[in-house]
Amino acid sequence: MSAGVSTQQRQREMAAAVAAAAATSGAGRCRLSKIGASRRPPPARVRVAVRLRPFVDGTSGASDPPCVRGMDSCSLEIANWRNHQETLKYQFDAFYGERSTQQDIYAGSVQPILRHLLEGQNASVLAYGPTGAGKTHTMLGSPEQPGVIPRALMDLLQLTREEGAEGRPWALSVTMSYLEIYQEKVLDLLDSTSGDLVIREDCRGNILIPGLTQKPITSFADFERHFLPASRNRTVGATRLNQRSSRSHAVLLVKVDQRERLAPFRQREGKLYLIDLAGSEDNRRTGNKGLRLKESGAINASLFVLGKVVDALNQGLPRVPYRDSKLTRLLQDSLGGSAHSILIANIAPERHFYLDTVSALNFAARTKEVINRPFTNESLQPHVLGPVKLSQKELLGPPEAKKARGPEEEEIGSAEPMAASASASQKLSPLQKLSSMDPAMLERLLSLDRLLASQGSQGAPLLSTPKRERMVLMKTVEEKDLEIERLKMKQKELEAKVLAQKAEDSKEKENHCPTILRPLLHRTVTVAKPLKKAVVMPLQLIQEQAASPNAEIHILKNKGRKRKVESLDAPEPEEKAEDCWELQISPELLAHGRQKILDLLNEGSARDLRSLQRIGPKKAQLIVGWRELHGPFSQVEDLERVEGITGKQMESFLKANILGLAAGQRCGPS
Ligand code: ADP
Ligand code: MG
C-alpha cells in the first residue's frame, strides 16, 4: 500500500497560486521592486529527503529489529501497525539509509540549492523529526562528522570569495544571524541580552526581524567565532527520549549580498535558512511534566500550525495560517513562498519511535506537494536612486513621516532589513531604496543602461550620473541653443542687407544703362525666373560642388520637340536664359538630389539638418527623434510621417531643397 499523499493536480495548481500570493503578500500595499516581479516565477516544489539514522548506543530498544527499512535511493517501507501482514511504502526525492554519511546528505540534497543564493534567490533547509531521530546530527554534526551547517558555510564562503574576487562583475558579502524560537519567543542567539523580537514582513513580502544581530563573515573561522558560543546559548534540557533534547527551533540565517561593480549597479540578496526544528514527538510519550510539558506544548503548537500551513497550501485554501505561530511566520517565505526549500525528515529505527516515525513520514509526504515560486531578489543600489522624487512623507523626515503613516504601514512598511552593517543604507528613505519605483520603469532604465554599456558608451552611466552633473550638462545645452539662435538672427540681418544692396545696385544699373533692358515680353515668358528664388542649395551639395568644380551635372532641356543635353559648365552666360524654352530637371539630378537629402535626413545631426531649407531647430529635433524611434527614412516623402510636419510642409521642403538644387545650377541656353 502506498501511503505517499497523491493530491489532485488542480489542488496543486491552486496551492501554487496561493503560494505565489503568499510570496508576494503585501504587494497590494506597495509595489514590488524585484526585477521582473511582474512576470510569474517558475514553480519549484519543496524537495523532501528522509534520513534513517542507525541504532545508537544508549537508546533503549537497540536490540530490537528495525521497524523501518529502505528500498532504494528514494523509497522506504515501514510496518503497518494496523495489519502486520502489510507494510506502508513511501517515496521521496531522496532516501538516506543508516549507512549514509554526512557528505552523502550534503552533496545529494543541500549543495545543489546553494548556487541559487548567488542568483539572488532564497533557499532553506529544514531538519524535521522526533527528538532523538538525528536532526541536530544532520544539521550540525560533530567535529568528526560535520553536518549540513558547517559544510554549507564552508562552500558558500568559498563560492562568494571566488565570485566576488577583484575584477569580477559583482562584489559579494556574507552575513550571519542566529536565533531560536523558544516558547513562541524569538531570541537572538548572537545577543543573549535581547528580548523577544518581532517578526515582520516588508512591502516586498520579505520576512524580517528588526533588531536581530547580523555579523559579517568572510571566513569559516569568522563563522565559528560567532556560531559556537551562540550554540551554547541554545536552550536545551533533558527528557526521557534524548539526553540533550532540543527544546527550541534553531534558525541560522546566512545572507549573501551582491553589488554590481559596474552599471547598472544592481544589488541582489539571497537568504539561506538552516533550521534545526525542535522534536515532533507526541507530547504524551515524553513523560514531560510542568515546565517541560509547557515547552513541549508550545513546540507542538508551532509544529501543529506548520502541519496546518502545509495542508492549506496543498488544498489551495484562501488563507494560509502563517501568522498562527512564530515558526510558520518565519518560514512564510520558505514554505509556499519564494525559497528553494528542502525538508530533511529524520527518523529512527527503534520500535518505540514507530508512531512518531509514521507521523513524521506522513508530514514529509504532505510537504512534498508544496510548491514554491522562487524569484530573484534584485534592485538598484541606493546611490543610483538619487533622482527619485521624494513623496511628502519622505520630505517630512522620520518623526513626521511616522505620524503620517497609518498603523498598518508602521507595522509592515517601516521594517528595515536586519542590516546592522548596512547602517548607511538605513539612513536612506524607502523610496530612495527603490521600493516604490515602478518595476516596469526600472526595467526599462536598466535595459537602456545595458544597451549604452554594450555600445561601449564612454560617458557616465545614465542611471548613475549624479544629479548635479546632469544639471550642469542641461545648462550647457541650453546656452548653446541660445547662442545658435543669436547667430541665426545675425545671419538673417546680413542676408537682408545684401538683398537691399543688390536691389539698389540693379536700380542704379537701370538708371544708367536703359538701352540694355530686355523687351518686357521676353522677360515675362522666361521660365527660369520663378526658379531663381530657389537658388539656395543644401550646404553639403554646395560644398561638394565646390570641392569638385569639374563634376558634370546635366540639365535636360526642352525646346519645342527637340531635346538636348547640355553640360552646366557650358560657357553660355545668362543673357540667353530668358529665351522661351522650358526647363526641366534631369531625372538623374533629381535622384541625386533626393539621395543627398535622404542621406542627410538619415545620417545628419540636428545641426546638419538645419542647413536644409525650411528646417529650423524644432523640426530638426523632430526628425532626429523620429529617426531614433522608427529607424532610417526610406524616402524623403517619409518626412510627412514625422509628427509636426504636414504634407504641405513636406512638399515645400522638397521644392526648396531638391528643386533648389537644380535651380542653383546655371541654366544653359538652347
Ligand atoms: P535530534 O536532534 O533529532 O533530537 P540528535 O541529532 O541529537 O537528535 O541525535 C540523537 C543521537 O543520535 C545523538 O547521539 C547523535 O549523535 C546520534 N545520531 C543521530 N543520527 C546519527 C547518525 N546518522 N549516525 C550516527 N549517530 C547518529
Ligand atoms: Mg536536536
XYZ file of C-alpha atoms and ligand atoms in Angstrom:
698
model
C 0.000 0.000 0.000
C 1.328 3.414 -0.889
C 0.962 5.999 1.803
C 2.549 8.830 -0.241
C -0.018 11.614 -0.422
C -1.295 11.976 -4.003
C -3.054 15.342 -4.098
C -5.080 16.285 -7.166
C -3.366 18.294 -9.897
C -5.926 21.060 -9.599
C -5.368 21.354 -5.907
C -1.667 21.646 -6.558
C -2.187 24.434 -9.022
C -4.375 26.244 -6.556
C -1.751 25.706 -3.917
C 0.812 27.204 -6.263
C -1.405 30.221 -6.752
C -1.766 30.621 -3.006
C 1.959 30.138 -2.665
C 2.635 32.893 -5.148
C 0.119 35.139 -3.451
C 1.745 34.417 -0.131
C 5.172 35.100 -1.563
C 4.106 38.478 -2.769
C 1.704 39.315 0.026
C 1.880 42.966 0.743
C 2.365 43.719 -2.904
C -1.035 45.309 -2.965
C 0.009 47.807 -0.365
C 3.207 48.838 -2.038
C 4.868 47.935 -5.260
C 7.335 45.135 -5.676
C 10.804 46.229 -6.502
C 12.008 42.836 -7.549
C 13.144 42.933 -11.110
C 10.736 41.081 -13.266
C 8.379 40.548 -10.357
C 5.560 41.281 -12.762
C 6.399 38.020 -14.517
C 5.286 34.860 -12.729
C 8.331 32.990 -11.459
C 8.573 29.301 -12.369
C 7.462 26.870 -9.652
C 9.866 24.806 -7.574
C 8.419 22.029 -5.454
C 9.654 21.684 -1.883
C 12.107 18.780 -2.035
C 11.846 16.163 0.675
C 14.565 13.759 1.776
C 14.261 11.167 4.553
C 17.224 10.122 6.644
C 17.128 7.000 8.751
C 19.705 7.057 11.487
C 21.400 3.844 12.688
C 20.762 2.343 16.106
C 22.792 4.349 18.545
C 24.347 3.256 21.794
C 22.377 4.109 24.851
C 18.962 4.147 23.209
C 16.535 1.673 24.591
C 15.353 -0.976 22.163
C 18.667 -1.037 20.296
C 18.462 -4.836 20.334
C 15.032 -4.891 18.603
C 14.855 -5.393 14.853
C 14.311 -2.127 12.938
C 10.716 -1.148 12.159
C 11.649 0.703 9.001
C 13.893 -0.113 6.053
C 14.964 1.479 2.827
C 14.003 0.029 -0.539
C 16.025 2.172 -2.915
C 17.531 5.653 -3.088
C 14.069 7.246 -2.997
C 11.731 4.897 -1.169
C 11.312 3.086 2.110
C 8.787 0.902 3.875
C 7.576 0.661 7.448
C 5.468 -1.975 9.134
C 1.733 -1.291 9.161
C 0.651 -1.341 12.797
C -2.954 -1.991 11.758
C -2.062 -5.006 9.676
C 1.144 -6.870 10.400
C 0.993 -8.622 7.028
C 1.366 -5.280 5.236
C 3.911 -2.508 5.051
C 3.458 1.214 4.355
C 5.557 2.422 1.439
C 6.721 5.985 0.909
C 8.522 7.635 -1.913
C 10.519 10.867 -1.605
C 13.050 12.877 -3.564
C 15.782 11.005 -1.714
C 16.119 8.366 0.975
C 19.330 8.082 3.002
C 19.763 4.820 4.926
C 21.592 4.015 8.156
C 24.935 3.882 6.410
C 24.665 7.173 4.652
C 27.316 9.692 5.533
C 27.055 13.391 6.287
C 28.679 14.051 2.921
C 26.011 11.963 1.134
C 23.206 14.092 2.557
C 25.016 17.346 1.935
C 26.146 16.624 -1.602
C 22.896 14.933 -2.605
C 20.328 17.342 -1.236
C 21.818 20.584 0.089
C 24.776 21.580 -2.059
C 22.701 21.825 -5.280
C 20.486 24.589 -3.912
C 23.316 26.830 -2.689
C 24.002 28.242 -6.142
C 20.569 29.930 -6.086
C 21.829 32.246 -3.361
C 24.270 33.767 -5.819
C 21.368 34.354 -8.191
C 19.703 36.493 -5.523
C 17.203 33.795 -4.584
C 16.339 32.348 -1.199
C 16.923 28.808 -0.020
C 16.121 26.893 3.131
C 16.971 23.572 4.703
C 14.749 22.239 7.488
C 15.514 19.243 9.667
C 12.279 17.692 10.897
C 11.541 14.638 13.043
C 11.026 13.377 16.560
C 13.529 14.173 19.272
C 16.450 11.779 19.135
C 15.989 10.928 15.437
C 19.119 12.805 14.337
C 18.101 16.365 13.346
C 20.942 18.061 15.173
C 23.338 15.403 13.960
C 22.246 16.095 10.378
C 22.365 19.873 10.653
C 25.292 20.411 12.960
C 27.024 17.048 13.316
C 30.218 16.732 15.298
C 33.836 17.795 14.718
C 34.499 14.324 13.293
C 31.321 14.253 11.239
C 30.414 17.835 10.388
C 26.826 18.275 9.266
C 24.985 20.428 6.770
C 25.657 23.772 8.501
C 29.475 23.710 8.565
C 29.664 22.166 5.109
C 27.271 24.693 3.573
C 29.068 27.617 5.205
C 32.433 26.342 4.062
C 31.245 26.016 0.451
C 29.278 29.239 0.432
C 32.184 31.284 1.742
C 34.474 29.701 -0.799
C 31.966 30.374 -3.581
C 31.468 34.008 -2.602
C 35.232 34.545 -2.367
C 35.635 33.295 -5.927
C 32.635 35.068 -7.383
C 33.323 38.333 -5.594
C 37.058 38.468 -6.348
C 38.517 41.699 -7.743
C 37.812 42.001 -11.431
C 34.560 40.004 -11.233
C 31.345 41.887 -12.015
C 29.820 41.588 -8.531
C 31.161 42.357 -5.063
C 29.865 39.835 -2.545
C 29.489 39.905 1.199
C 28.106 37.345 3.640
C 26.449 37.950 6.995
C 25.006 35.592 9.579
C 22.273 35.767 12.184
C 21.322 33.042 14.605
C 18.076 32.820 16.525
C 15.874 30.375 18.331
C 12.147 30.216 18.786
C 11.528 29.064 22.300
C 8.016 29.017 23.764
C 6.820 31.289 20.939
C 9.527 33.819 21.676
C 12.127 34.826 19.120
C 15.518 35.069 20.843
C 18.731 36.386 19.336
C 21.442 33.788 19.962
C 24.179 36.255 18.972
C 22.996 38.677 21.645
C 21.874 36.898 24.797
C 20.627 40.185 26.274
C 17.997 40.717 23.595
C 14.388 40.037 24.483
C 11.612 38.628 22.356
C 11.982 40.007 18.827
C 9.114 40.674 16.455
C 8.768 39.123 13.031
C 7.660 41.492 10.301
C 7.025 41.474 6.629
C 8.154 44.272 4.325
C 6.276 45.631 1.355
C 8.038 43.140 -0.907
C 6.825 40.134 1.060
C 10.190 39.519 2.717
C 10.161 38.277 6.297
C 12.302 40.435 8.581
C 13.275 40.522 12.211
C 14.217 44.124 13.076
C 16.954 44.340 15.666
C 18.335 40.858 15.033
C 22.135 40.827 15.177
C 23.794 40.387 11.836
C 27.510 39.566 11.780
C 29.607 39.914 8.656
C 31.683 36.809 7.984
C 34.470 36.409 5.482
C 35.965 33.093 6.572
C 34.921 29.873 8.258
C 36.914 30.924 11.331
C 34.740 34.054 11.491
C 31.652 31.893 11.357
C 32.854 29.583 14.127
C 33.792 32.534 16.314
C 30.179 33.686 16.349
C 28.397 30.389 15.985
C 29.982 28.195 18.654
C 29.338 30.437 21.700
C 25.857 31.169 20.338
C 25.095 27.443 20.122
C 25.882 27.148 23.806
C 23.194 29.741 24.436
C 20.638 27.370 23.000
C 18.009 26.221 25.377
C 18.475 22.520 25.965
C 17.097 20.164 28.551
C 16.843 16.520 29.401
C 13.900 14.345 28.597
C 13.405 10.623 28.703
C 13.849 10.409 24.921
C 17.098 12.267 24.472
C 19.900 13.291 26.792
C 20.252 16.686 25.117
C 16.858 17.201 23.678
C 16.491 20.432 21.789
C 13.546 22.307 23.147
C 13.611 25.086 20.652
C 13.676 25.664 16.923
C 17.140 26.894 15.974
C 17.417 29.077 12.867
C 20.709 30.043 11.285
C 20.239 32.756 8.683
C 23.014 33.411 6.176
C 22.609 36.320 3.795
C 24.593 36.744 0.620
C 24.581 40.342 -0.566
C 25.781 41.120 -4.080
C 26.502 44.536 -5.507
C 27.263 45.042 -9.168
C 30.545 46.871 -9.662
C 29.556 48.470 -12.980
C 26.409 49.989 -14.423
C 23.564 49.470 -13.935
C 24.712 48.867 -10.320
C 22.168 46.271 -9.357
C 22.109 44.613 -5.983
C 20.870 41.164 -5.097
C 20.210 39.455 -1.837
C 19.926 35.730 -1.291
C 18.919 34.316 2.113
C 19.713 30.843 3.342
C 17.791 29.472 6.325
C 19.315 26.433 8.013
C 16.761 25.231 10.542
C 17.049 22.585 13.223
C 13.457 22.151 14.309
C 12.527 21.027 17.781
C 11.238 17.465 18.125
C 7.947 16.490 16.561
C 7.336 13.733 19.141
C 3.987 13.119 20.716
C 3.853 15.125 23.918
C 2.213 12.353 25.928
C 5.079 9.905 25.473
C 7.955 12.070 26.609
C 6.956 11.944 30.243
C 7.124 15.698 30.367
C 5.649 17.492 33.317
C 5.460 21.106 34.479
C 7.789 23.392 32.548
C 8.787 20.586 30.182
C 5.125 19.936 29.346
C 4.600 23.639 28.757
C 7.638 23.723 26.472
C 6.501 20.643 24.693
C 3.021 22.059 24.247
C 4.466 25.245 22.730
C 6.746 23.251 20.471
C 3.960 21.047 19.313
C 1.646 24.005 18.843
C 4.213 25.520 16.469
C 4.646 22.236 14.647
C 0.892 21.695 14.630
C 0.492 25.060 12.816
C 3.293 24.007 10.459
C 1.166 20.975 9.552
C -1.869 23.210 9.030
C 0.166 25.544 6.764
C 1.305 22.609 4.646
C -2.264 21.304 4.398
C -3.637 24.748 3.489
C -1.031 25.089 0.748
C -1.776 21.621 -0.579
C -5.507 22.180 -0.626
C -5.196 25.649 -2.120
C -7.092 27.226 0.753
C -7.511 31.003 0.502
C -5.992 31.582 3.934
C -2.696 30.005 4.907
C -2.299 30.315 8.706
C 1.328 31.514 8.676
C 0.610 34.063 11.384
C -0.697 31.491 13.839
C 2.785 30.679 15.131
C 6.223 32.273 15.180
C 7.761 29.328 13.397
C 5.385 29.412 10.448
C 5.559 33.205 10.251
C 9.320 32.918 9.947
C 9.021 30.146 7.381
C 6.485 32.097 5.321
C 8.950 32.720 2.503
C 10.299 29.154 2.687
C 7.103 27.138 2.535
C 4.801 28.097 -0.279
C 6.929 31.195 -0.724
C 9.970 32.390 -2.553
C 12.636 29.890 -1.464
C 14.192 26.753 -2.846
C 13.392 24.524 0.109
C 14.444 21.122 1.251
C 12.957 19.265 4.188
C 15.079 16.510 5.690
C 12.820 14.255 7.725
C 14.911 12.389 10.266
C 13.608 9.070 11.503
C 14.889 6.445 13.939
C 14.819 2.652 13.509
C 13.760 1.754 17.070
C 10.299 0.301 17.596
C 9.342 2.749 20.293
C 9.754 5.550 17.716
C 7.222 3.815 15.470
C 4.259 6.174 15.846
C 6.427 9.310 15.676
C 8.165 7.874 12.628
C 4.846 7.275 10.843
C 3.622 10.776 11.675
C 6.955 12.300 10.540
C 6.756 10.368 7.266
C 3.170 11.475 6.702
C 4.127 15.098 7.302
C 7.077 14.726 4.909
C 4.822 13.224 2.241
C 2.381 16.127 2.543
C 5.201 18.673 2.380
C 6.405 17.101 -0.854
C 3.358 18.549 -2.575
C 4.030 22.153 -1.597
C 5.062 24.372 -4.493
C 7.257 27.420 -4.060
C 7.942 30.136 -6.601
C 11.489 31.332 -6.052
C 12.374 34.657 -7.668
C 15.430 36.842 -7.893
C 15.511 39.491 -5.244
C 17.131 42.295 -7.218
C 17.023 46.059 -7.024
C 19.273 49.025 -7.735
C 21.912 50.114 -5.283
C 20.753 53.086 -3.201
C 23.273 55.586 -4.647
C 21.797 55.048 -8.117
C 18.446 56.274 -6.921
C 19.301 59.913 -6.360
C 16.833 61.401 -8.848
C 13.802 59.590 -7.422
C 11.286 62.228 -6.392
C 10.528 62.117 -2.724
C 6.973 61.858 -1.523
C 5.578 64.165 1.099
C 6.209 61.538 3.748
C 9.890 61.310 2.893
C 10.178 65.071 2.843
C 8.632 65.235 6.273
C 11.530 63.355 7.837
C 11.364 60.329 10.149
C 9.242 61.529 13.110
C 6.735 63.367 10.951
C 6.655 60.566 8.440
C 5.937 58.164 11.277
C 2.982 60.291 12.291
C 1.805 60.484 8.708
C 1.869 56.704 8.283
C -1.077 54.534 9.080
C -0.728 51.815 11.748
C -0.605 49.092 9.077
C 2.217 50.813 7.252
C 4.029 51.308 10.510
C 3.930 47.579 11.146
C 4.640 46.401 7.632
C 6.391 49.067 5.633
C 8.765 50.517 8.178
C 10.506 47.244 8.784
C 14.080 47.698 7.708
C 16.114 44.716 6.683
C 18.082 43.215 9.510
C 21.122 45.036 8.236
C 23.194 46.052 11.188
C 26.161 46.545 8.907
C 24.131 48.425 6.348
C 23.655 51.416 8.596
C 24.445 53.773 5.734
C 21.686 52.400 3.584
C 19.334 52.501 6.562
C 19.587 56.271 6.528
C 18.012 56.306 3.080
C 14.291 56.594 2.736
C 12.356 53.584 1.461
C 11.694 55.459 -1.772
C 15.356 56.002 -2.343
C 15.783 52.297 -1.906
C 13.617 51.841 -4.971
C 10.909 50.001 -3.092
C 8.216 52.104 -4.703
C 9.727 52.663 -8.111
C 7.626 51.235 -10.883
C 9.283 47.894 -11.739
C 8.462 48.337 -15.428
C 10.142 51.750 -15.475
C 13.078 50.365 -13.563
C 13.465 47.535 -16.018
C 13.402 49.949 -18.942
C 16.055 52.121 -17.348
C 18.172 49.083 -16.689
C 17.901 47.822 -20.257
C 18.690 51.293 -21.588
C 21.777 51.420 -19.443
C 22.765 47.931 -20.526
C 22.324 48.990 -24.159
C 24.535 52.016 -23.645
C 27.128 49.873 -21.927
C 27.011 47.278 -24.724
C 27.530 50.020 -27.284
C 30.660 50.948 -25.443
C 29.322 54.288 -24.261
C 32.190 56.192 -22.747
C 30.031 58.601 -20.843
C 28.901 58.218 -17.277
C 26.167 55.599 -16.972
C 22.715 57.059 -17.324
C 21.456 55.791 -14.020
C 24.470 56.860 -12.093
C 25.111 60.334 -13.499
C 24.887 62.472 -10.413
C 22.062 64.978 -10.378
C 24.386 67.972 -10.143
C 26.371 66.839 -13.198
C 23.209 66.398 -15.184
C 22.025 69.897 -14.269
C 25.316 71.351 -15.485
C 25.024 69.462 -18.769
C 21.453 70.649 -19.288
C 22.520 74.213 -18.675
C 25.344 73.954 -21.208
C 22.937 72.621 -23.820
C 20.536 75.494 -23.136
C 23.307 78.068 -23.511
C 24.441 76.503 -26.767
C 20.878 76.676 -28.135
C 20.663 80.365 -27.278
C 23.982 81.013 -28.977
C 22.759 79.267 -32.133
C 19.584 81.363 -32.146
C 21.648 84.547 -31.821
C 23.859 83.555 -34.756
C 20.842 82.775 -36.910
C 19.347 86.214 -36.238
C 22.605 87.804 -37.232
C 22.730 85.775 -40.428
C 19.224 86.894 -41.346
C 20.142 90.526 -40.805
C 23.186 90.183 -43.050
C 21.132 88.477 -45.750
C 18.564 91.291 -45.671
C 21.355 93.826 -46.013
C 22.822 92.005 -49.019
C 19.417 91.858 -50.703
C 18.806 95.551 -50.122
C 22.213 96.332 -51.557
C 21.515 94.211 -54.625
C 18.160 95.915 -55.218
C 19.844 99.291 -55.041
C 22.590 98.220 -57.455
C 20.131 96.960 -60.055
C 18.121 100.186 -59.740
C 21.244 102.150 -60.399
C 22.074 99.941 -63.403
C 18.621 100.500 -64.856
C 19.006 104.234 -64.453
C 22.411 104.367 -66.051
C 22.030 101.882 -68.975
C 18.393 101.921 -70.075
C 19.427 100.589 -73.506
C 20.268 97.094 -72.256
C 16.782 96.490 -70.907
C 15.150 93.451 -72.484
C 11.777 93.782 -74.125
C 9.055 93.248 -71.478
C 7.537 90.395 -73.443
C 10.767 88.442 -73.306
C 11.100 88.877 -69.623
C 7.633 87.645 -68.750
C 7.877 84.385 -70.678
C 11.061 83.123 -69.175
C 10.545 80.020 -67.040
C 13.863 80.350 -65.314
C 12.613 83.317 -63.347
C 10.358 81.621 -60.803
C 13.119 79.150 -60.110
C 15.549 81.893 -59.408
C 14.232 82.298 -55.923
C 15.201 78.704 -55.163
C 18.892 79.079 -55.730
C 19.823 78.116 -52.202
C 21.100 74.569 -52.083
C 21.723 72.263 -49.189
C 25.027 73.175 -47.643
C 26.551 69.788 -48.330
C 25.748 70.000 -52.030
C 27.336 73.388 -52.388
C 30.373 72.140 -50.559
C 30.590 69.045 -52.728
C 30.310 71.036 -55.894
C 32.899 73.476 -54.706
C 35.172 70.559 -53.981
C 34.701 69.115 -57.448
C 34.139 72.045 -59.808
C 34.534 69.858 -62.856
C 31.782 67.465 -61.885
C 29.293 67.358 -64.669
C 25.684 67.784 -63.728
C 23.305 67.765 -66.629
C 20.076 69.571 -67.128
C 17.676 68.198 -69.645
C 16.189 70.996 -71.672
C 13.246 71.044 -73.975
C 12.984 73.340 -76.909
C 9.934 72.640 -78.916
C 10.143 68.973 -79.804
C 13.905 68.934 -79.815
C 15.646 67.596 -76.691
C 19.197 68.370 -75.924
C 21.541 67.514 -73.079
C 23.948 70.170 -72.048
C 26.651 70.486 -69.519
C 26.199 73.011 -66.767
C 29.690 74.110 -67.405
C 28.804 75.117 -70.935
C 30.148 78.585 -71.423
C 26.764 80.072 -72.204
C 26.031 83.049 -69.992
C 22.681 84.048 -68.550
C 21.845 86.502 -71.315
C 20.025 83.769 -73.203
C 18.359 82.218 -70.184
C 15.240 84.187 -70.665
C 14.700 82.617 -74.067
C 11.441 80.840 -74.264
C 12.426 77.342 -73.553
C 11.098 75.084 -70.914
C 13.396 73.951 -68.200
C 13.074 70.556 -66.667
C 15.262 68.916 -64.074
C 17.023 65.830 -65.300
C 15.847 62.627 -63.578
C 19.449 61.819 -62.637
C 19.886 65.144 -60.982
C 16.578 64.802 -59.226
C 17.506 61.348 -57.991
C 20.907 62.590 -56.964
C 19.378 65.462 -55.028
C 16.839 63.201 -53.389
C 19.538 60.749 -52.373
C 21.620 63.544 -50.884
C 18.672 64.811 -48.910
C 17.775 61.293 -47.814
C 21.343 60.682 -46.646
C 21.250 63.893 -44.735
C 17.915 63.011 -43.149
C 19.230 59.612 -42.090
C 22.735 60.485 -41.057
C 22.833 64.184 -40.339
C 22.807 65.577 -36.841
C 20.165 68.069 -35.798
C 22.669 70.765 -36.659
C 23.325 69.334 -40.126
C 19.611 69.130 -40.770
C 19.253 72.807 -40.060
C 21.383 73.553 -43.126
C 18.387 72.391 -45.164
C 15.752 74.830 -46.302
C 12.582 75.026 -44.213
C 14.184 73.083 -41.365
C 14.587 75.007 -38.164
C 15.876 73.707 -34.809
C 12.485 72.366 -33.789
C 11.896 70.395 -36.968
C 15.478 69.154 -36.948
C 14.879 67.744 -33.453
C 11.602 66.179 -34.564
C 13.346 64.488 -37.477
C 16.161 63.151 -35.315
C 13.620 61.921 -32.743
C 11.533 60.161 -35.389
C 14.624 58.536 -36.829
C 15.675 57.209 -33.430
C 12.242 55.750 -32.875
C 11.425 54.356 -36.308
C 14.798 53.871 -37.951
C 16.021 55.435 -41.194
C 13.742 57.190 -43.686
C 13.237 55.063 -46.775
C 12.303 58.034 -48.950
C 12.246 61.773 -48.499
C 8.444 61.765 -48.564
C 8.541 59.902 -45.242
C 9.115 63.306 -43.718
C 5.365 63.666 -43.793
C 5.178 60.887 -41.204
C 7.123 62.941 -38.695
C 4.687 64.328 -36.200
C 4.677 68.108 -36.521
C 5.483 68.123 -40.257
C 2.448 68.376 -42.514
C 2.176 67.106 -46.073
C 2.202 70.663 -47.316
C 5.333 71.472 -45.377
C 6.979 68.351 -46.735
C 6.189 69.410 -50.308
C 7.535 72.873 -49.784
C 10.618 71.327 -48.207
C 11.127 69.194 -51.311
C 10.704 72.171 -53.603
C 13.062 74.290 -51.622
C 15.726 71.669 -51.361
C 15.537 69.334 -54.351
C 14.328 71.857 -56.956
C 16.581 74.418 -55.403
C 19.427 72.146 -56.233
C 18.519 72.284 -59.912
C 17.831 75.974 -59.952
C 21.129 76.553 -58.283
C 22.898 75.318 -61.395
C 23.415 77.698 -64.207
C 20.940 77.036 -66.984
C 22.399 76.572 -70.380
C 20.791 78.171 -73.403
C 19.341 76.332 -76.275
P 17.635 15.215 17.498
O 18.361 16.475 17.230
O 16.712 14.851 16.431
O 16.986 15.226 18.810
P 20.235 14.120 17.625
O 20.852 14.657 16.404
O 20.609 14.767 18.895
O 18.684 14.041 17.524
O 20.598 12.575 17.638
C 20.389 11.766 18.727
C 21.591 10.843 18.913
O 21.731 10.037 17.779
C 22.875 11.607 19.060
O 23.686 10.964 19.987
C 23.508 11.513 17.699
O 24.909 11.551 17.770
C 23.019 10.182 17.211
N 22.834 10.136 15.781
C 21.848 10.750 15.099
N 21.954 10.474 13.789
C 23.036 9.697 13.644
C 23.683 9.119 12.504
N 23.218 9.281 11.267
N 24.777 8.381 12.710
C 25.263 8.206 13.941
N 24.705 8.744 15.048
C 23.607 9.477 14.908
Mg 18.407 18.132 18.321
